[in-house]
Coordinates of C-alpha atoms and ligand atoms in Angstrom, one line a residue:
X7 CA -15.6 -33.6 -20.8
X8 CA -14.0 -32.2 -17.9
X9 CA -15.2 -31.5 -14.0
X10 CA -14.4 -27.8 -12.6
X11 CA -14.4 -26.1 -10.0
X12 CA -13.1 -22.6 -9.4
X13 CA -12.2 -21.0 -6.0
X14 CA -12.9 -17.5 -6.1
X15 CA -15.5 -17.6 -8.8
X16 CA -16.2 -13.9 -8.9
X17 CA -12.8 -12.4 -9.0
X18 CA -11.0 -11.6 -12.3
X19 CA -9.9 -14.8 -12.7
X20 CA -12.2 -16.8 -11.8
X21 CA -14.5 -14.6 -14.1
X22 CA -12.3 -15.6 -17.4
X23 CA -12.7 -19.1 -16.4
X24 CA -16.6 -18.7 -16.9
X25 CA -16.0 -16.9 -20.6
X26 CA -14.3 -20.0 -21.2
X27 CA -16.1 -22.9 -19.2
X28 CA -18.7 -20.7 -21.4
X29 CA -17.3 -20.7 -24.7
X30 CA -16.8 -24.8 -24.3
X31 CA -20.1 -24.8 -23.1
X32 CA -19.8 -28.8 -24.2
X33 CA -16.5 -30.1 -23.0
X34 CA -16.3 -28.3 -19.5
X35 CA -18.8 -28.8 -16.4
X36 CA -18.8 -26.7 -13.9
X37 CA -18.6 -28.6 -10.7
X38 CA -18.7 -26.1 -7.9
X39 CA -18.0 -22.4 -7.0
X40 CA -16.3 -20.6 -4.0
X41 CA -16.3 -16.7 -3.4
X42 CA -15.4 -14.9 -0.7
X43 CA -19.7 -12.4 -0.3
X44 CA -20.0 -10.9 -3.9
X45 CA -23.4 -13.2 -3.6
X46 CA -25.1 -11.2 -6.5
X47 CA -22.6 -12.5 -8.8
X48 CA -22.5 -16.0 -7.6
X49 CA -26.6 -16.2 -8.1
X50 CA -25.8 -15.6 -11.8
X51 CA -23.4 -17.8 -12.3
X52 CA -25.1 -20.5 -10.3
X53 CA -27.8 -20.2 -12.5
X54 CA -25.8 -20.2 -15.7
X55 CA -23.1 -22.9 -15.0
X56 CA -25.6 -25.0 -12.9
X57 CA -22.9 -26.7 -10.5
X58 CA -23.4 -29.2 -7.4
X59 CA -22.2 -26.7 -4.6
X60 CA -21.1 -23.9 -3.7
X61 CA -19.7 -22.3 -0.9
X62 CA -19.5 -18.5 0.4
X63 CA -16.8 -18.0 3.0
X64 CA -19.0 -15.2 4.6
X65 CA -22.3 -17.1 6.7
X66 CA -24.5 -14.5 6.6
X67 CA -24.1 -13.8 3.0
X68 CA -24.1 -17.6 2.2
X69 CA -27.7 -18.0 4.6
X70 CA -29.0 -15.2 2.0
X71 CA -28.1 -17.1 -1.2
X72 CA -29.5 -20.5 0.6
X73 CA -32.7 -18.6 0.2
X74 CA -32.6 -16.7 -3.4
X75 CA -31.5 -20.3 -5.0
X76 CA -33.8 -22.5 -3.2
X77 CA -35.1 -22.7 -6.6
X78 CA -32.7 -25.0 -7.4
X79 CA -31.0 -28.2 -6.7
X80 CA -27.4 -26.8 -5.4
X81 CA -26.2 -27.8 -2.1
X82 CA -24.6 -24.2 -0.3
X83 CA -22.3 -23.7 1.8
X84 CA -20.3 -21.2 4.7
X85 CA -16.5 -20.5 6.1
X86 CA -13.0 -22.7 5.7
X87 CA -15.4 -26.5 5.7
X88 CA -17.4 -24.8 2.6
X89 CA -14.2 -24.0 0.6
X90 CA -12.4 -27.3 1.7
X91 CA -16.4 -29.2 0.3
X92 CA -16.1 -27.5 -3.1
X93 CA -11.8 -27.9 -3.2
X94 CA -12.6 -31.7 -2.4
X95 CA -16.2 -32.9 -4.2
X96 CA -16.1 -36.5 -5.7
X97 CA -16.8 -35.5 -9.4
X98 CA -14.2 -32.7 -10.0
X99 CA -10.9 -33.2 -11.6
X100 CA -9.6 -29.9 -12.2
X101 CA -9.6 -27.4 -9.4
X102 CA -8.7 -23.8 -10.3
X103 CA -7.5 -22.1 -7.2
X104 CA -8.5 -18.4 -8.4
X105 CA -8.1 -16.8 -4.9
X106 CA -6.4 -14.6 -2.8
X107 CA -3.9 -14.9 -0.3
X108 CA -2.8 -16.5 2.2
X109 CA -6.3 -17.9 2.8
X110 CA -5.7 -20.2 -0.3
X111 CA -3.1 -22.6 1.5
X112 CA -5.6 -24.9 3.1
X113 CA -8.3 -25.7 -0.1
X114 CA -5.5 -26.8 -2.4
X115 CA -3.5 -28.5 -0.1
X116 CA -6.8 -30.8 0.5
X117 CA -7.4 -30.6 -3.7
X118 CA -4.7 -32.2 -3.7
X119 CA -4.9 -34.6 -1.2
X120 CA -8.4 -35.5 -2.4
X121 CA -6.0 -36.1 -5.8
X122 CA -7.2 -33.4 -8.0
X123 CA -5.7 -31.0 -10.4
X124 CA -4.5 -27.9 -9.5
X125 CA -5.1 -25.0 -12.6
X126 CA -3.2 -22.3 -10.3
X127 CA -3.5 -19.1 -10.6
X128 CA -3.0 -18.8 -6.0
X129 CA 0.7 -18.2 -5.6
X130 CA 0.8 -16.9 -2.5
X131 CA -0.3 -20.3 -2.1
X132 CA 3.3 -21.3 -3.3
X133 CA 5.3 -18.8 -2.4
X134 CA 4.6 -19.5 1.9
X135 CA 4.2 -23.5 1.7
X136 CA 6.1 -25.2 -1.6
X137 CA 7.9 -27.0 0.0
X138 CA 4.5 -28.7 1.6
X139 CA 2.7 -28.8 -1.6
X140 CA 5.6 -29.9 -4.0
X141 CA 5.9 -32.9 -2.9
X142 CA 2.5 -33.5 -1.9
X143 CA 1.5 -33.5 -5.7
X144 CA 4.3 -35.4 -6.8
X145 CA 3.6 -37.9 -3.9
X146 CA -0.5 -37.6 -5.0
X147 CA 0.8 -37.8 -8.9
X148 CA -1.8 -34.7 -10.2
X149 CA -0.7 -31.9 -12.0
X150 CA 0.1 -28.4 -11.1
X151 CA -0.3 -26.5 -14.4
X152 CA 0.0 -23.1 -13.8
X153 CA -2.8 -20.6 -14.6
X154 CA -0.2 -16.7 -13.8
X155 CA 1.2 -16.2 -17.7
X156 CA 5.1 -15.3 -16.8
X157 CA 4.7 -19.4 -15.7
X158 CA 2.1 -20.7 -18.6
X159 CA 4.5 -18.6 -21.0
X160 CA 8.6 -20.7 -19.5
X161 CA 6.1 -23.8 -19.0
X162 CA 5.0 -23.9 -22.9
X163 CA 8.3 -22.9 -23.6
X164 CA 9.4 -25.6 -22.0
X165 CA 7.8 -28.1 -23.9
X166 CA 9.2 -31.1 -25.9
X167 CA 12.2 -29.8 -24.6
X168 CA 15.4 -31.3 -22.1
X169 CA 14.5 -30.3 -19.3
X170 CA 18.1 -30.1 -17.9
X171 CA 19.5 -27.9 -21.2
X172 CA 18.0 -24.9 -19.9
X173 CA 20.1 -22.1 -18.2
X174 CA 18.3 -19.0 -16.7
X175 CA 14.3 -18.0 -16.8
X176 CA 14.0 -14.1 -17.7
X177 CA 10.2 -13.4 -16.1
X178 CA 9.7 -10.6 -18.2
X179 CA 7.1 -7.1 -16.0
X180 CA 5.3 -4.5 -17.4
X181 CA 7.0 -2.0 -14.7
X182 CA 3.6 -1.6 -13.7
X183 CA 2.2 2.0 -13.2
X184 CA 4.7 4.0 -12.1
X185 CA 7.6 3.0 -14.0
X186 CA 10.0 5.9 -13.9
X187 CA 8.5 7.3 -10.9
X188 CA 11.4 8.0 -7.8
X189 CA 11.9 6.8 -4.2
X190 CA 10.3 10.1 -3.2
X191 CA 7.5 11.2 -5.9
X192 CA 6.7 7.5 -4.9
X193 CA 5.4 8.6 -1.8
X194 CA 3.0 10.9 -2.4
X195 CA 0.8 8.5 -4.6
X196 CA -2.4 7.9 -3.8
X197 CA -4.3 4.4 -4.0
X198 CA -6.9 4.8 -6.8
X199 CA -3.2 5.9 -9.1
X200 CA -1.4 3.1 -8.3
X201 CA -5.4 0.8 -9.1
X202 CA -4.5 1.9 -12.7
X203 CA -2.4 -0.9 -13.9
X204 CA -0.8 0.1 -18.1
X205 CA -2.1 -3.4 -19.8
X206 CA -3.6 -5.6 -17.1
X207 CA -7.1 -5.5 -15.6
X208 CA -7.1 -7.7 -12.4
X209 CA -8.3 -7.3 -8.9
X210 CA -7.3 -4.8 -6.4
X211 CA -4.8 -6.8 -4.4
X212 CA -2.1 -7.8 -7.8
X213 CA -2.3 -4.9 -9.1
X214 CA -1.1 -3.0 -5.8
X215 CA 1.2 -5.1 -6.2
X216 CA 2.5 -5.1 -9.6
X217 CA 2.4 -1.2 -8.5
X218 CA 5.1 -1.9 -6.3
X219 CA 6.3 -5.0 -8.0
X220 CA 6.1 -7.3 -5.3
X221 CA 4.4 -9.2 -7.9
X222 CA 7.3 -10.3 -9.7
X223 CA 9.3 -11.5 -6.4
X224 CA 5.8 -13.6 -5.7
X225 CA 6.6 -15.0 -9.3
X226 CA 10.4 -15.4 -9.0
X227 CA 9.7 -17.4 -6.0
X228 CA 6.3 -19.0 -7.4
X229 CA 8.4 -20.4 -10.5
X230 CA 11.3 -21.8 -8.7
X231 CA 8.7 -23.6 -7.1
X232 CA 6.8 -24.9 -10.2
X233 CA 9.8 -25.1 -11.8
X234 CA 12.6 -26.7 -9.6
X235 CA 14.7 -24.0 -9.9
X236 CA 17.7 -21.8 -7.7
X237 CA 16.4 -17.8 -7.3
X238 CA 19.4 -17.2 -9.5
X239 CA 18.4 -18.7 -12.4
X240 CA 15.5 -16.4 -12.9
X241 CA 15.9 -13.4 -13.8
X242 CA 13.1 -10.3 -13.9
X243 CA 13.9 -8.0 -16.8
X244 CA 10.5 -5.3 -17.5
X245 CA 8.9 -5.3 -20.6
X246 CA 5.9 -2.6 -20.6
X247 CA 4.2 -3.8 -24.0
X248 CA 3.7 -7.1 -21.6
X249 CA 3.9 -8.9 -25.6
X250 CA 6.2 -11.6 -24.5
X251 CA 5.1 -13.1 -21.4
X252 CA 8.2 -15.5 -20.8
X253 CA 11.9 -16.7 -21.5
X254 CA 13.3 -19.9 -20.8
X255 CA 17.0 -19.5 -22.1
X256 CA 18.7 -23.3 -23.3
X257 CA 22.7 -23.9 -22.1
X258 CA 23.2 -23.2 -26.2
X259 CA 22.1 -19.4 -26.1
X260 CA 19.5 -19.8 -27.8
X261 CA 16.4 -18.4 -25.9
X262 CA 12.0 -19.7 -26.7
X263 CA 9.2 -17.2 -25.8
X264 CA 6.1 -17.2 -25.6
X265 CA 4.0 -14.3 -27.0
X266 CA 0.7 -12.6 -26.6
X267 CA -1.5 -10.2 -25.8
X268 CA -1.9 -9.8 -23.0
X269 CA -5.2 -11.4 -21.8
X270 CA -5.6 -13.7 -18.8
X271 CA -7.9 -16.2 -21.2
X272 CA -5.2 -17.1 -22.7
X273 CA -2.9 -19.3 -20.1
X274 CA -5.8 -20.2 -18.0
X275 CA -7.7 -22.4 -20.8
X276 CA -3.9 -23.0 -22.0
X277 CA -4.3 -25.4 -18.1
X278 CA -7.7 -26.2 -18.7
X279 CA -6.8 -27.9 -21.9
X280 CA -3.3 -28.8 -21.4
X281 CA -1.4 -30.7 -23.3
X282 CA -4.4 -29.7 -26.6
X283 CA -3.9 -26.0 -28.5
X284 CA -7.8 -24.9 -28.5
X285 CA -9.2 -22.8 -30.5
X286 CA -9.5 -19.2 -29.1
X287 CA -12.6 -17.4 -30.1
X288 CA -12.5 -14.3 -27.4
X289 CA -10.9 -11.1 -27.7
X290 CA -8.2 -10.5 -30.0
X291 CA -4.5 -11.2 -32.4
X292 CA -1.4 -9.9 -31.1
X293 CA 0.1 -7.4 -34.4
X294 CA 2.9 -7.2 -34.7
X295 CA 2.9 -4.4 -36.9
X296 CA 0.7 -2.0 -35.0
X297 CA 2.9 -2.7 -32.2
X298 CA 6.4 -1.9 -33.8
X299 CA 8.5 -2.5 -31.6
X300 CA 9.7 -4.7 -27.9
X301 CA 11.7 -2.6 -25.5
X302 CA 13.4 -4.4 -22.4
X303 CA 14.9 -2.8 -19.0
X304 CA 17.2 -3.7 -15.6
X305 CA 13.9 -3.3 -12.5
X306 CA 15.9 -0.6 -10.5
X307 CA 15.1 -2.1 -7.3
X308 CA 16.9 1.0 -5.4
X309 CA 12.6 2.6 -6.1
X310 CA 11.1 -0.4 -6.1
X311 CA 12.4 -2.3 -2.7
X312 CA 9.7 -4.1 -2.2
X313 CA 10.9 -6.3 -5.5
X314 CA 14.3 -6.4 -3.6
X315 CA 12.7 -7.0 -0.8
X316 CA 10.8 -9.7 -1.0
X317 CA 13.7 -11.6 -3.2
X318 CA 15.6 -11.3 -0.2
X319 CA 13.1 -13.6 1.1
X320 CA 12.7 -16.1 -0.9
X321 CA 17.0 -16.3 -1.2
X322 CA 16.8 -17.3 2.7
X323 CA 13.7 -19.7 2.2
X324 CA 12.7 -21.0 4.9
X325 CA 9.1 -19.3 7.1
X326 CA 11.5 -15.4 5.7
X327 CA 8.4 -16.4 2.7
X328 CA 5.9 -16.2 5.4
X329 CA 7.0 -13.1 6.7
X330 CA 7.2 -11.3 3.6
X331 CA 3.8 -12.6 1.9
X332 CA 1.6 -11.9 4.6
X333 CA 3.7 -8.0 4.8
X334 CA 2.3 -8.1 1.9
X335 CA -0.9 -8.6 2.3
X336 CA -1.5 -7.1 5.5
X337 CA 0.4 -3.6 4.1
X338 CA -1.8 -3.7 0.9
X339 CA -4.9 -3.8 2.5
X340 CA -4.4 -0.7 4.0
X341 CA -3.1 0.7 1.4
X342 CA -5.9 0.3 -0.4
X343 CA -8.1 1.5 2.9
X344 CA -6.1 4.5 3.1
X345 CA -4.3 4.2 6.5
X346 CA -0.7 3.9 5.4
X347 CA 0.9 5.6 1.9
X348 CA 2.4 3.8 -1.5
X349 CA 6.4 3.5 0.6
X350 CA 5.3 2.2 3.9
X351 CA 4.4 -1.6 2.6
X352 CA 7.9 -1.7 1.9
X353 CA 9.0 0.0 4.5
X354 CA 6.6 -2.0 7.5
X355 CA 7.6 -5.5 5.3
X356 CA 11.1 -4.5 5.6
X357 CA 10.2 -4.5 9.8
X358 CA 8.3 -7.5 9.7
X359 CA 11.2 -9.3 8.4
X360 CA 13.8 -7.5 10.2
X361 CA 12.0 -9.0 13.2
X362 CA 11.4 -12.5 12.4
X363 CA 13.7 -15.1 13.4
X364 CA 13.9 -18.0 10.8
X365 CA 11.9 -21.6 10.5
X366 CA 13.9 -23.7 8.6
X367 CA 11.3 -25.3 7.1
X368 CA 7.9 -24.2 8.5
X369 CA 5.0 -26.4 9.2
X370 CA 0.7 -26.3 7.6
X371 CA 0.0 -25.0 11.8
X372 CA 3.7 -22.5 11.9
X373 CA 3.2 -20.9 8.4
X374 CA -0.6 -20.3 9.0
X375 CA 0.3 -19.1 13.2
X376 CA 3.7 -17.0 11.4
X377 CA 0.7 -15.0 9.0
X378 CA -1.1 -14.0 12.3
X379 CA 2.0 -13.0 14.4
X380 CA 3.1 -11.3 11.0
X381 CA -0.7 -9.2 11.4
X382 CA -0.3 -8.2 14.1
X383 CA 3.1 -6.6 14.6
X384 CA 2.2 -4.7 11.3
X385 CA -0.9 -3.7 12.2
X386 CA 0.7 -3.1 16.3
X387 CA 3.5 -0.7 14.3
X388 CA 0.2 0.8 12.2
X389 CA -1.5 1.8 15.2
X390 CA 1.1 3.5 17.5
X391 CA 1.8 5.9 14.5
X392 CA -1.6 6.9 14.4
Ligands
LIG405 P1 -10.2 -11.0 -7.4 O1 -9.8 -10.1 -5.9 O2 -10.7 -10.5 -8.1 O3 -10.8 -11.9 -6.9 C1 -10.2 -12.5 -5.4 C2 -11.8 -13.9 -5.0 O4 -11.2 -14.8 -4.2 C3 -13.4 -13.5 -5.8 O5 -14.2 -14.0 -6.0 C4 -13.4 -13.4 -3.8 O6 -14.8 -13.5 -4.1 C5 -12.4 -14.9 -3.2 N1 -12.5 -15.1 -2.1 C6 -11.6 -13.8 -1.6 N2 -11.3 -13.8 -0.6 C7 -11.6 -15.2 0.2 C8 -12.3 -16.4 0.8 N3 -11.3 -16.1 2.2 N4 -12.8 -17.5 0.9 C9 -13.1 -17.6 -0.6 N5 -13.3 -16.7 -1.9 C10 -12.5 -15.2 -1.1 O7 -9.0 -12.2 -7.6 P2 -8.1 -12.0 -9.2 O8 -8.7 -12.5 -9.5 O9 -6.9 -11.1 -8.9 O10 -6.6 -12.5 -8.3 C11 -7.2 -13.8 -7.5 C12 -5.4 -14.6 -7.5 O11 -4.8 -15.9 -8.8 C13 -4.1 -14.6 -6.9 O12 -3.2 -15.6 -5.9 C14 -3.9 -13.6 -7.9 O13 -2.3 -13.1 -7.7 C15 -3.8 -14.6 -8.8 N6 -3.3 -14.2 -10.0 C16 -4.4 -13.0 -11.0 C17 -4.2 -12.7 -12.0 C18 -5.2 -11.9 -12.5 O14 -5.8 -10.7 -14.4 N7 -6.7 -11.3 -11.9 C19 -3.1 -12.9 -12.9 C20 -2.0 -13.9 -12.4 C21 -2.7 -14.2 -10.8 P3 -15.8 -12.0 -3.5 O15 -15.5 -11.9 -5.2 O16 -16.7 -12.7 -3.0 O17 -15.4 -11.3 -3.3
LIG406 MG1 1.9 -12.6 -13.8

């Protein structure tokens, strides 16, 4: 029996993880669940999966939920303490980190310290704190398995190979809803346009990150940490059909890829059951005759210059990826609220990066401090413009 805790169970990845748990009831037990405030869905999940511990970040909502589930043997916690309690719950073997944003850093670190294996969806965690998390995983001898589809594809394409023979990674990108747009046409796009992804149904933040292509910059940094690579060993390749989820090129020129329909349940299930492959009872299979063609193009880094900024932040290293990521989190939320335009996202990120003095090996406190300073810096610019 696999004992699994999910941080962010009410989100896109969380819900799909529970769909797999439902299919594999006899193999997966849910020990703990965490959400921010969606207690309606969390209550349903508690009633179906019967975890012994849950946490709702919002304190008022946690109180409401406590009342609603009085009839069940479940403890309801709140705040960051509650999230950490769920991340370190004693009987759990694997924690699925499916919260969105840097808020996932602390619980992920605490879960690793408590010896839990990690199925990692929360990429912002590695982007900002990879230099803390990766050595900690080694020290604690825990497995950190990728859930992100590209990273799962790379991981699958590395199985059985000699790691020393790896030449480079081809990280695929759909190009998002605005592929082919010009910079000036992007100025006018609205959140509702950006929230329509052509291939994937995901949470709002990552959907906007896909539209700006900043998601790919985050994924390049995530891949560099996960697979111990230099950034220049990772090439971003636009592949609009999202069938090839990424590829590994070896020294002999051979390229191994993982293919499948764009459905996150596959990489989630692979991470949960690795090294076993289980029957996938949900969704469809690839029908190549119907797809007919797979196409590729270079990313347009001038138009989608948030991608270029992210690769620059990754190259500079130290605390710069934290600034890049925090600036992105803040501007994406403001864009969704309608307070800033789409192209203000990279513009403001660039300003935050220009304003920052790099700290080479930031501690956790420094990372969290820089995060807050970056939020304040950008909010200051937005306010002064209005
Ligand atoms: P969603 O926005 O759909 O879900 C986020 C989840 O995190 C929700 O359960 C939310 O709770 C919870 N949450 C948010 N803030 C807090 C907080 N402060 N404390 C506790 N819980 C919190 O996001 P996604 O599922 O799309 O993405 C999750 C992560 O996975 C992201 O890092 C994303 O980049 C990554 N990822 C996602 C993919 C996808 O297909 N969706 C693909 C690859 C990676 P509530 O519902 O109550 O707000
Ligand atoms: Mg991805």
